[in-house]
C-alpha cells in the first residue's frame, strides 16, 4: 500500500514536468515509447504479460533517479505549504488563529503613539468618546442648593436629593437629545487629557517658554485634527510664571526660560464645533510649593462639588474661599496664608465664546445669579501668597474679537486685511501674536492697535500680583446635563 501511494503521488509531478531538465525530457520520451510497446504486447497474448512486467521493471529502474529528485522537490514544496499555512491559517483552528491576528491588528490601529500623533476621532471611530466624571447634583431645599455655610446655619431644614434626575425619563430624553453636543465636548476633553499627559512627560527647567508652547500646541493640533473653525485650539497656551497669574504667552523673540524654582500655570484649550474645553494645571519642580498647589486644587474640587443646577454663583464663591483660606504654606522659612485672587473668576462657556456672560467668583459676595440646566462652566481658582489681587502688567500677547461687535467702518487697508485673517482663522476665539506670525502675517502691530482702538478686538494683557509672590491655578470644565453634572475634563492626573 505504501508503494502504491508513493507512485500515485509521484506520477502527477512527472506529468507536470515543471522542474525537469532536457535529460529528463529525453527519458520521458523513451519511457512513453516503452509504454506503447507494452500495450501492444498486452493485446497480442496473455503469455506476453511476463515480458511486459520485465519491461516495466526496466522502465522503473531507468526512472529511479528522476523519482528521487521528484521526492526531494515534493518535500521542499510540503515545507513551503506548512509555512504558508502558519502565516495564512487553514480551515478550523488555523482560520480561528487568523481571525485573532486580524483583531490584534485592528486593536493596534486604535492605540495612541508615543509621542501622541493619532487624532482622537480616529482612536474612537464610532464617535463614542470617553465620558468625564459623572456626579449627582448637590441636595437642595425648595429648589435652592445650599453651601457649606448655609448648611451650618440651617441644618434643621429638610433637604431634597437630586437623585431623581438620574432616573427621570424626561431628563434622560433631554440628555439624549443633546448627545451630539456632549460628544463634541468629550472629544475635545480627551484631546486635552492626552496632550497634558504628554506635556508632563517632557517639561523641565531650562526650556524656553516659546519651545514649551509650540511643542504643546503642535501636539494639540494633531490630536484635535485641526480643521479651520470646526476643530482646533480654543485659545493660546498660557504659561504664566510665579507672580503672573494668567494671560501670559510668549511673543516672538521672548527669551524667558523655565527655572527650577518657578511656579508655572499651563492653561490651554481645545474645541470641536465651538464646544470649548478650558482646563489648567500648575507645574512645579521644587517640592516647597506642593502645599500651595494642594490648596488651590482642593479649592477647585470644592467649587466643582457645590456647583449645580439652580446653585447661586455667590454660594460657590463662598465655599471656594473657605477652603482655600484654610491652608497655610511655608516657603523659604516664611509662612503665608493662601489667598484667593478676588478679581479672577470662573465663567460660563458658550459656543465659540470662552466667556459667555456669567462669572463664578472665588470669594464671597458675588452675584446671586443661578446656574441653569444645559450650561457649561469653567470652574477655576487662583491662590496667591501675595495681595490676592491682580493688575495688568507686561507686554500683551492675548487678543480676542468682541463677540457682540457690529459693523464698524475701517479706513486702514492693512487693518481690513488683518480683520479678514482673524475672522477666517479665529472667528470669536482668542488668539495671540505668535499665531499671526505662523499664518505668515508681518508688520501687523499698527493694524492690530487700530482694531483694538475701534473696539473690534479686545486686548487681554498678562494679569500679575505683586512681584516676589507665587500664584497657582487649577481649572476644569463642567457640563450641567439634565441627569448628571459631568466634569468632562477630569483625568487621572487631577
Short mmCIF file of C-alpha atoms in Angstrom, two decimals:
data_model
loop_
_atom_site.label_atom_id
_atom_site.label_comp_id
_atom_site.label_asym_id
_atom_site.label_seq_id
_atom_site.Cartn_x
_atom_site.Cartn_y
_atom_site.Cartn_z
CA UNK A 1 0.00 0.00 0.00
CA UNK A 2 2.75 2.43 0.82
CA UNK A 3 4.42 1.84 -2.55
CA UNK A 4 1.17 2.37 -4.40
CA UNK A 5 0.52 5.62 -2.63
CA UNK A 6 4.04 6.77 -3.36
CA UNK A 7 3.72 6.01 -7.06
CA UNK A 8 0.33 7.73 -7.21
CA UNK A 9 1.78 10.88 -5.64
CA UNK A 10 4.86 10.95 -7.86
CA UNK A 11 3.21 10.43 -11.26
CA UNK A 12 1.33 13.78 -11.41
CA UNK A 13 4.58 15.59 -10.80
CA UNK A 14 6.27 13.59 -13.56
CA UNK A 15 3.44 14.50 -15.89
CA UNK A 16 3.62 18.16 -15.00
CA UNK A 17 7.29 18.32 -15.92
CA UNK A 18 7.82 21.78 -14.33
CA UNK A 19 11.24 21.08 -12.87
CA UNK A 20 12.67 18.56 -15.42
CA UNK A 21 15.71 19.45 -17.48
CA UNK A 22 16.42 18.36 -21.03
CA UNK A 23 17.83 14.96 -19.94
CA UNK A 24 14.61 14.23 -18.05
CA UNK A 25 12.57 15.07 -21.17
CA UNK A 26 14.56 12.51 -23.19
CA UNK A 27 13.99 9.90 -20.51
CA UNK A 28 10.27 10.61 -20.54
CA UNK A 29 10.14 10.24 -24.33
CA UNK A 30 11.89 6.84 -24.14
CA UNK A 31 9.55 5.75 -21.35
CA UNK A 32 6.47 6.68 -23.39
CA UNK A 33 7.73 4.52 -26.28
CA UNK A 34 8.14 1.60 -23.90
CA UNK A 35 4.59 2.09 -22.63
CA UNK A 36 3.23 1.84 -26.21
CA UNK A 37 5.14 -1.37 -26.77
CA UNK A 38 3.77 -2.81 -23.53
CA UNK A 39 0.21 -2.05 -24.63
CA UNK A 40 0.76 -3.89 -27.92
CA UNK A 41 2.14 -6.91 -26.11
CA UNK A 42 -0.88 -6.98 -23.76
CA UNK A 43 -3.25 -7.04 -26.74
CA UNK A 44 -1.44 -9.94 -28.56
CA UNK A 45 -1.21 -12.64 -25.92
CA UNK A 46 -1.64 -13.12 -22.22
CA UNK A 47 1.64 -15.06 -22.15
CA UNK A 48 3.47 -11.87 -23.12
CA UNK A 49 2.39 -10.33 -19.79
CA UNK A 50 5.52 -11.66 -18.10
CA UNK A 51 7.68 -9.95 -20.68
CA UNK A 52 5.70 -6.80 -20.20
CA UNK A 53 6.32 -6.95 -16.46
CA UNK A 54 10.06 -7.25 -17.16
CA UNK A 55 9.84 -4.18 -19.42
CA UNK A 56 8.08 -2.30 -16.66
CA UNK A 57 10.82 -3.26 -14.29
CA UNK A 58 13.36 -1.89 -16.73
CA UNK A 59 11.37 1.35 -17.06
CA UNK A 60 11.12 1.83 -13.31
CA UNK A 61 14.79 1.15 -12.93
CA UNK A 62 15.51 3.76 -15.55
CA UNK A 63 13.35 6.37 -13.71
CA UNK A 64 14.66 5.84 -10.14
CA UNK A 65 16.87 8.92 -10.31
CA UNK A 66 14.01 11.02 -11.56
CA UNK A 67 11.68 9.75 -8.85
CA UNK A 68 14.26 10.54 -6.18
CA UNK A 69 14.58 14.08 -7.44
CA UNK A 70 10.81 14.46 -7.51
CA UNK A 71 10.56 13.22 -3.92
CA UNK A 72 13.09 15.84 -2.82
CA UNK A 73 11.20 18.54 -4.72
CA UNK A 74 7.92 17.38 -3.15
CA UNK A 75 9.48 17.57 0.35
CA UNK A 76 10.52 21.18 -0.27
CA UNK A 77 7.04 22.05 -1.54
CA UNK A 78 5.45 20.45 1.54
CA UNK A 79 7.61 22.60 3.80
CA UNK A 80 6.57 25.72 1.88
CA UNK A 81 2.91 24.72 2.26
CA UNK A 82 3.39 24.34 6.03
CA UNK A 83 4.96 27.79 6.27
CA UNK A 84 2.15 29.28 4.21
CA UNK A 85 -0.34 27.54 6.47
CA UNK A 86 1.26 29.10 9.57
CA UNK A 87 1.02 32.57 8.06
CA UNK A 88 -2.36 32.44 6.37
CA UNK A 89 -4.00 29.76 8.51
CA UNK A 90 -6.01 26.70 7.41
CA UNK A 91 -9.65 25.90 7.99
CA UNK A 92 -10.66 25.15 11.59
CA UNK A 93 -8.00 26.02 14.14
CA UNK A 94 -5.78 27.88 11.69
CA UNK A 95 -8.67 30.06 10.50
CA UNK A 96 -9.53 30.91 14.11
CA UNK A 97 -5.94 31.94 14.66
CA UNK A 98 -6.16 34.11 11.58
CA UNK A 99 -9.22 35.88 12.97
CA UNK A 100 -7.39 36.52 16.22
CA UNK A 101 -4.49 38.06 14.33
CA UNK A 102 -6.85 40.36 12.46
CA UNK A 103 -8.42 41.51 15.71
CA UNK A 104 -4.99 42.30 17.13
CA UNK A 105 -4.18 44.40 14.10
CA UNK A 106 -7.38 46.41 14.48
CA UNK A 107 -6.67 46.91 18.14
CA UNK A 108 -3.17 48.12 17.33
CA UNK A 109 -4.53 50.75 14.96
CA UNK A 110 -6.67 52.17 17.77
CA UNK A 111 -3.71 52.62 20.11
CA UNK A 112 -2.08 56.00 20.63
CA UNK A 113 1.51 56.50 19.57
CA UNK A 114 4.38 57.91 21.65
CA UNK A 115 4.61 60.85 21.18
CA UNK A 116 0.86 61.21 20.53
CA UNK A 117 0.04 61.71 16.86
CA UNK A 118 -3.22 59.83 16.15
CA UNK A 119 -6.26 62.17 16.15
CA UNK A 120 -8.88 61.41 18.79
CA UNK A 121 -11.58 60.98 16.14
CA UNK A 122 -9.53 58.12 14.65
CA UNK A 123 -8.93 56.49 18.03
CA UNK A 124 -12.71 56.36 18.54
CA UNK A 125 -14.15 55.93 15.02
CA UNK A 126 -17.58 55.05 16.43
CA UNK A 127 -17.82 58.54 17.97
CA UNK A 128 -18.28 57.09 21.46
CA UNK A 129 -15.73 59.25 23.29
CA UNK A 130 -14.82 58.73 26.98
CA UNK A 131 -17.10 60.46 29.45
CA UNK A 132 -15.79 62.65 32.22
CA UNK A 133 -16.58 62.19 35.89
CA UNK A 134 -20.37 61.98 36.38
CA UNK A 135 -21.59 63.35 39.72
CA UNK A 136 -25.01 63.72 41.30
CA UNK A 137 -26.13 67.27 41.86
CA UNK A 138 -25.91 68.59 45.45
CA UNK A 139 -29.08 68.41 47.57
CA UNK A 140 -31.43 71.39 47.57
CA UNK A 141 -34.26 72.88 49.63
CA UNK A 142 -37.17 74.36 47.69
CA UNK A 143 -35.04 74.49 44.56
CA UNK A 144 -32.17 76.33 46.28
CA UNK A 145 -28.87 74.49 46.63
CA UNK A 146 -27.14 75.17 49.90
CA UNK A 147 -23.49 76.00 50.50
CA UNK A 148 -21.44 74.66 53.39
CA UNK A 149 -22.07 77.78 55.48
CA UNK A 150 -25.83 77.79 54.87
CA UNK A 151 -25.92 74.09 55.75
CA UNK A 152 -24.43 75.00 59.12
CA UNK A 153 -26.92 77.79 59.71
CA UNK A 154 -29.96 75.78 58.65
CA UNK A 155 -29.04 72.19 59.37
CA UNK A 156 -32.52 71.50 60.73
CA UNK A 157 -34.18 72.30 57.38
CA UNK A 158 -35.03 69.26 55.21
CA UNK A 159 -33.02 68.84 52.02
CA UNK A 160 -34.26 67.33 48.77
CA UNK A 161 -31.93 64.93 46.99
CA UNK A 162 -31.26 65.46 43.29
CA UNK A 163 -31.00 61.72 42.63
CA UNK A 164 -34.41 61.82 40.90
CA UNK A 165 -32.76 63.42 37.89
CA UNK A 166 -30.81 60.24 37.15
CA UNK A 167 -33.98 58.13 36.88
CA UNK A 168 -36.40 60.63 35.35
CA UNK A 169 -37.40 59.57 31.83
CA UNK A 170 -37.97 63.19 30.88
CA UNK A 171 -34.45 64.21 31.92
CA UNK A 172 -32.95 61.19 30.22
CA UNK A 173 -34.73 62.12 26.99
CA UNK A 174 -33.40 65.68 27.24
CA UNK A 175 -29.92 64.29 27.85
CA UNK A 176 -30.12 62.09 24.75
CA UNK A 177 -31.41 64.99 22.67
CA UNK A 178 -28.16 66.89 23.33
CA UNK A 179 -25.87 63.89 22.89
CA UNK A 180 -24.16 65.41 19.85
CA UNK A 181 -23.15 68.46 21.88
CA UNK A 182 -21.91 66.37 24.81
CA UNK A 183 -19.92 64.25 22.33
CA UNK A 184 -18.14 67.33 20.95
CA UNK A 185 -17.14 68.35 24.47
CA UNK A 186 -15.87 64.83 25.24
CA UNK A 187 -13.77 64.62 22.10
CA UNK A 188 -12.11 67.94 22.89
CA UNK A 189 -11.62 66.86 26.52
CA UNK A 190 -9.92 63.60 25.54
CA UNK A 191 -7.52 65.55 23.34
CA UNK A 192 -6.78 67.85 26.28
CA UNK A 193 -6.11 64.90 28.61
CA UNK A 194 -3.67 63.24 26.23
CA UNK A 195 -1.85 66.47 25.41
CA UNK A 196 -1.33 67.47 29.04
CA UNK A 197 -0.15 63.96 29.89
CA UNK A 198 2.39 64.27 27.09
CA UNK A 199 3.48 67.73 28.29
CA UNK A 200 4.09 66.46 31.82
CA UNK A 201 6.44 63.81 30.41
CA UNK A 202 8.95 66.27 28.97
CA UNK A 203 8.54 69.74 30.51
CA UNK A 204 11.62 70.59 32.57
CA UNK A 205 13.74 73.51 33.75
CA UNK A 206 15.95 75.05 31.09
CA UNK A 207 13.37 75.01 28.30
CA UNK A 208 12.32 78.31 26.75
CA UNK A 209 8.67 79.23 27.11
CA UNK A 210 8.34 79.50 23.33
CA UNK A 211 9.56 75.92 22.87
CA UNK A 212 7.15 74.67 25.54
CA UNK A 213 4.15 76.42 24.00
CA UNK A 214 4.91 75.46 20.41
CA UNK A 215 5.55 71.81 21.26
CA UNK A 216 2.30 71.66 23.23
CA UNK A 217 0.29 73.39 20.51
CA UNK A 218 1.69 71.20 17.73
CA UNK A 219 0.61 68.08 19.61
CA UNK A 220 -2.79 69.59 20.38
CA UNK A 221 -3.38 70.44 16.72
CA UNK A 222 -2.62 66.85 15.70
CA UNK A 223 -4.87 65.21 18.28
CA UNK A 224 -7.80 67.57 17.74
CA UNK A 225 -7.27 67.24 13.95
CA UNK A 226 -7.33 70.98 13.36
CA UNK A 227 -9.84 71.93 10.67
CA UNK A 228 -10.46 75.66 10.38
CA UNK A 229 -13.18 76.80 12.75
CA UNK A 230 -14.66 73.30 13.08
CA UNK A 231 -11.87 71.92 15.27
CA UNK A 232 -8.73 73.37 16.77
CA UNK A 233 -7.21 75.34 19.63
CA UNK A 234 -9.67 77.40 21.65
CA UNK A 235 -7.15 79.98 22.92
CA UNK A 236 -3.38 80.50 23.21
CA UNK A 237 -1.38 78.42 25.65
CA UNK A 238 -0.99 80.31 28.90
CA UNK A 239 2.28 79.64 30.72
CA UNK A 240 2.24 82.37 33.38
CA UNK A 241 5.11 82.18 35.87
CA UNK A 242 5.28 82.97 39.60
CA UNK A 243 3.56 86.31 40.39
CA UNK A 244 1.96 86.39 36.90
CA UNK A 245 -1.33 84.54 37.29
CA UNK A 246 -2.88 84.48 33.81
CA UNK A 247 -2.89 85.57 30.16
CA UNK A 248 0.84 85.29 29.50
CA UNK A 249 2.15 83.51 26.43
CA UNK A 250 5.49 84.43 24.85
CA UNK A 251 5.65 86.66 21.79
CA UNK A 252 8.26 86.07 19.10
CA UNK A 253 11.77 86.63 20.44
CA UNK A 254 10.83 86.22 24.11
CA UNK A 255 13.93 84.73 25.80
CA UNK A 256 12.17 83.63 29.03
CA UNK A 257 13.39 80.26 30.32
CA UNK A 258 11.62 77.97 32.80
CA UNK A 259 13.61 77.58 36.03
CA UNK A 260 13.64 75.04 38.85
CA UNK A 261 12.09 77.43 41.40
CA UNK A 262 9.30 78.64 39.08
CA UNK A 263 5.57 78.06 39.53
CA UNK A 264 4.17 77.75 36.01
CA UNK A 265 0.45 77.69 35.18
CA UNK A 266 -0.27 75.71 31.98
CA UNK A 267 -3.67 76.84 30.68
CA UNK A 268 -4.73 75.75 27.19
CA UNK A 269 -7.98 74.93 25.44
CA UNK A 270 -9.36 72.74 22.65
CA UNK A 271 -12.67 72.82 20.83
CA UNK A 272 -14.85 70.81 18.47
CA UNK A 273 -17.51 72.82 16.63
CA UNK A 274 -17.05 75.66 19.09
CA UNK A 275 -17.60 73.45 22.17
CA UNK A 276 -14.66 74.63 24.28
CA UNK A 277 -12.68 72.75 26.92
CA UNK A 278 -10.99 75.23 29.28
CA UNK A 279 -8.69 73.36 31.64
CA UNK A 280 -5.50 74.31 33.51
CA UNK A 281 -2.93 72.92 35.94
CA UNK A 282 0.23 74.13 37.68
CA UNK A 283 3.74 72.74 37.16
CA UNK A 284 6.45 72.97 39.82
CA UNK A 285 9.77 71.18 40.33
CA UNK A 286 10.65 72.30 43.86
CA UNK A 287 8.60 70.39 46.49
CA UNK A 288 8.37 73.50 48.67
CA UNK A 289 5.39 74.57 46.53
CA UNK A 290 3.43 71.34 46.99
CA UNK A 291 1.25 72.77 49.76
CA UNK A 292 0.30 75.77 47.62
CA UNK A 293 -0.76 73.50 44.77
CA UNK A 294 -2.72 71.30 47.17
CA UNK A 295 -4.66 74.31 48.48
CA UNK A 296 -5.69 75.50 45.02
CA UNK A 297 -6.53 72.02 43.76
CA UNK A 298 -8.72 71.40 46.82
CA UNK A 299 -10.48 74.74 46.32
CA UNK A 300 -11.20 73.93 42.67
CA UNK A 301 -12.60 70.50 43.54
CA UNK A 302 -14.76 72.09 46.23
CA UNK A 303 -16.17 74.57 43.73
CA UNK A 304 -16.93 71.68 41.35
CA UNK A 305 -18.61 69.72 44.14
CA UNK A 306 -21.02 72.51 45.08
CA UNK A 307 -21.76 73.71 41.54
CA UNK A 308 -25.02 72.57 40.01
CA UNK A 309 -28.39 73.44 38.54
CA UNK A 310 -30.11 76.27 40.47
CA UNK A 311 -26.99 76.93 42.55
CA UNK A 312 -26.29 80.59 43.26
CA UNK A 313 -22.91 81.67 41.91
CA UNK A 314 -22.12 83.60 45.09
CA UNK A 315 -22.54 80.42 47.16
CA UNK A 316 -19.93 78.63 45.04
CA UNK A 317 -17.51 81.52 45.58
CA UNK A 318 -18.07 81.43 49.33
CA UNK A 319 -17.27 77.71 49.61
CA UNK A 320 -14.12 78.14 47.50
CA UNK A 321 -12.84 80.95 49.72
CA UNK A 322 -13.48 78.98 52.91
CA UNK A 323 -11.43 76.04 51.69
CA UNK A 324 -8.53 77.99 50.19
CA UNK A 325 -8.03 80.28 53.20
CA UNK A 326 -7.87 77.25 55.48
CA UNK A 327 -4.41 76.48 54.06
CA UNK A 328 -1.05 77.90 55.11
CA UNK A 329 2.20 77.36 53.25
CA UNK A 330 5.81 77.75 54.34
CA UNK A 331 8.19 78.92 51.62
CA UNK A 332 11.84 79.65 52.37
CA UNK A 333 11.18 79.82 56.12
CA UNK A 334 8.24 82.24 55.84
CA UNK A 335 4.59 81.27 56.41
CA UNK A 336 1.83 82.57 54.14
CA UNK A 337 -1.91 82.17 54.21
CA UNK A 338 -3.12 81.14 50.75
CA UNK A 339 -5.37 83.89 49.43
CA UNK A 340 -7.88 83.52 46.60
CA UNK A 341 -7.27 86.13 43.90
CA UNK A 342 -10.51 88.03 44.29
CA UNK A 343 -10.63 89.68 40.85
CA UNK A 344 -10.17 86.43 38.91
CA UNK A 345 -13.20 84.21 38.31
CA UNK A 346 -14.56 81.11 36.69
CA UNK A 347 -17.08 81.65 33.91
CA UNK A 348 -19.79 80.16 31.76
CA UNK A 349 -18.81 78.88 28.30
CA UNK A 350 -20.83 79.29 25.12
CA UNK A 351 -20.32 78.14 21.51
CA UNK A 352 -17.19 79.88 20.20
CA UNK A 353 -17.33 82.11 23.27
CA UNK A 354 -14.93 81.42 26.13
CA UNK A 355 -16.61 83.94 28.48
CA UNK A 356 -20.32 83.81 27.76
CA UNK A 357 -21.66 86.18 30.40
CA UNK A 358 -21.84 84.56 33.84
CA UNK A 359 -18.92 84.67 36.28
CA UNK A 360 -18.17 82.20 39.06
CA UNK A 361 -16.43 84.13 41.87
CA UNK A 362 -13.81 82.55 44.12
CA UNK A 363 -14.65 84.80 47.09
CA UNK A 364 -17.93 85.51 48.85
CA UNK A 365 -20.15 88.42 47.92
CA UNK A 366 -20.61 87.77 44.21
CA UNK A 367 -23.75 87.66 42.08
CA UNK A 368 -26.83 85.79 43.23
CA UNK A 369 -27.45 84.59 39.66
CA UNK A 370 -28.17 80.87 39.43
CA UNK A 371 -26.63 78.20 37.27
CA UNK A 372 -29.03 76.66 34.77
CA UNK A 373 -29.59 73.27 33.17
CA UNK A 374 -27.68 72.70 29.94
CA UNK A 375 -24.93 75.24 30.66
CA UNK A 376 -21.18 74.64 30.62
CA UNK A 377 -18.83 76.28 33.13
CA UNK A 378 -15.13 76.65 33.68
CA UNK A 379 -14.58 76.28 37.42
CA UNK A 380 -11.14 77.75 38.11
CA UNK A 381 -9.44 79.03 41.22
CA UNK A 382 -6.25 81.00 41.77
CA UNK A 383 -4.30 81.00 45.03
CA UNK A 384 -1.60 83.54 45.86
CA UNK A 385 0.97 84.27 48.54
CA UNK A 386 0.76 87.96 47.63
CA UNK A 387 -2.06 90.52 47.94
CA UNK A 388 -4.71 88.30 46.41
CA UNK A 389 -5.45 90.73 43.58
CA UNK A 390 -4.03 91.14 40.07
CA UNK A 391 -3.42 94.04 37.71
CA UNK A 392 -2.43 94.43 34.03
CA UNK A 393 1.32 94.18 33.51
CA UNK A 394 3.95 93.28 30.88
CA UNK A 395 3.62 93.10 27.10
CA UNK A 396 0.24 92.00 25.73
CA UNK A 397 0.04 88.74 23.79
CA UNK A 398 -3.63 87.62 24.04
CA UNK A 399 -6.35 89.13 21.84
CA UNK A 400 -9.93 88.25 21.02
CA UNK A 401 -12.62 89.64 18.75
CA UNK A 402 -15.51 91.31 20.58
CA UNK A 403 -18.36 88.82 20.39
CA UNK A 404 -21.08 91.50 20.26
CA UNK A 405 -19.42 93.99 17.94
CA UNK A 406 -21.47 95.10 14.95
CA UNK A 407 -20.31 96.68 11.73
CA UNK A 408 -17.56 99.20 12.31
CA UNK A 409 -16.10 101.17 9.36
CA UNK A 410 -12.35 100.60 8.95
CA UNK A 411 -10.21 103.01 6.97
CA UNK A 412 -6.76 101.41 7.07
CA UNK A 413 -6.38 98.78 4.32
CA UNK A 414 -3.95 96.75 6.45
CA UNK A 415 -6.44 96.75 9.33
CA UNK A 416 -9.15 95.47 6.96
CA UNK A 417 -6.83 92.71 5.76
CA UNK A 418 -5.88 91.73 9.32
CA UNK A 419 -9.54 91.57 10.37
CA UNK A 420 -10.27 89.25 7.44
CA UNK A 421 -7.43 86.98 8.55
CA UNK A 422 -8.76 86.96 12.11
CA UNK A 423 -12.34 86.23 11.00
CA UNK A 424 -11.24 83.41 8.75
CA UNK A 425 -8.87 81.67 11.17
CA UNK A 426 -10.11 82.50 14.69
CA UNK A 427 -13.59 83.97 14.48
CA UNK A 428 -14.52 84.96 18.03
CA UNK A 429 -11.95 82.63 19.61
CA UNK A 430 -8.88 84.09 21.33
CA UNK A 431 -5.56 84.25 19.50
CA UNK A 432 -2.01 85.53 20.06
CA UNK A 433 0.67 87.26 18.06
CA UNK A 434 2.62 84.01 17.57
CA UNK A 435 -0.37 82.58 15.73
CA UNK A 436 -0.46 85.57 13.38
CA UNK A 437 3.25 85.03 12.73
CA UNK A 438 2.53 81.37 11.97
CA UNK A 439 0.00 82.41 9.32
CA UNK A 440 2.67 84.45 7.58
CA UNK A 441 1.48 87.88 8.72
CA UNK A 442 4.10 90.55 9.31
CA UNK A 443 4.19 94.24 10.25
CA UNK A 444 0.67 93.98 11.65
CA UNK A 445 1.12 95.73 15.03
CA UNK A 446 -0.21 99.08 13.79
CA UNK A 447 -3.23 97.41 12.20
CA UNK A 448 -3.84 95.36 15.36
CA UNK A 449 -3.70 98.50 17.51
CA UNK A 450 -6.18 100.17 15.15
CA UNK A 451 -8.64 97.29 15.54
CA UNK A 452 -8.25 97.48 19.32
CA UNK A 453 -8.85 101.25 19.30
CA UNK A 454 -12.03 100.73 17.27
CA UNK A 455 -13.30 98.19 19.83
CA UNK A 456 -13.40 95.35 17.30
CA UNK A 457 -10.58 93.43 19.01
CA UNK A 458 -10.09 93.34 22.78
CA UNK A 459 -6.57 93.01 24.23
CA UNK A 460 -6.02 90.74 27.26
CA UNK A 461 -2.66 91.66 28.84
CA UNK A 462 -0.98 89.46 31.48
CA UNK A 463 -2.51 89.65 34.97
CA UNK A 464 0.01 89.86 37.83
CA UNK A 465 0.09 90.00 41.63
CA UNK A 466 2.96 91.77 43.44
CA UNK A 467 6.48 90.75 42.42
CA UNK A 468 8.04 88.10 44.62
CA UNK A 469 4.73 86.34 45.23
CA UNK A 470 3.69 82.95 43.88
CA UNK A 471 0.37 82.09 42.27
CA UNK A 472 -1.13 78.71 41.34
CA UNK A 473 -4.17 77.67 39.28
CA UNK A 474 -6.36 74.64 38.69
CA UNK A 475 -9.35 74.54 36.37
CA UNK A 476 -11.92 72.12 34.95
CA UNK A 477 -14.85 72.34 32.55
CA UNK A 478 -18.18 71.00 33.83
CA UNK A 479 -21.42 70.25 31.95
CA UNK A 480 -24.76 70.74 33.73
CA UNK A 481 -26.57 67.91 31.97
CA UNK A 482 -30.23 67.20 32.80
CA UNK A 483 -29.30 63.95 34.56
CA UNK A 484 -25.78 64.39 35.89
CA UNK A 485 -23.12 67.00 36.44
CA UNK A 486 -20.22 65.87 34.26
CA UNK A 487 -16.67 67.04 34.99
CA UNK A 488 -15.83 66.45 31.35
CA UNK A 489 -12.14 67.38 31.54
CA UNK A 490 -11.39 65.22 34.61
CA UNK A 491 -8.41 62.89 34.24
CA UNK A 492 -6.21 60.60 36.27
CA UNK A 493 -3.80 63.46 36.91
CA UNK A 494 -6.21 65.92 38.60
#
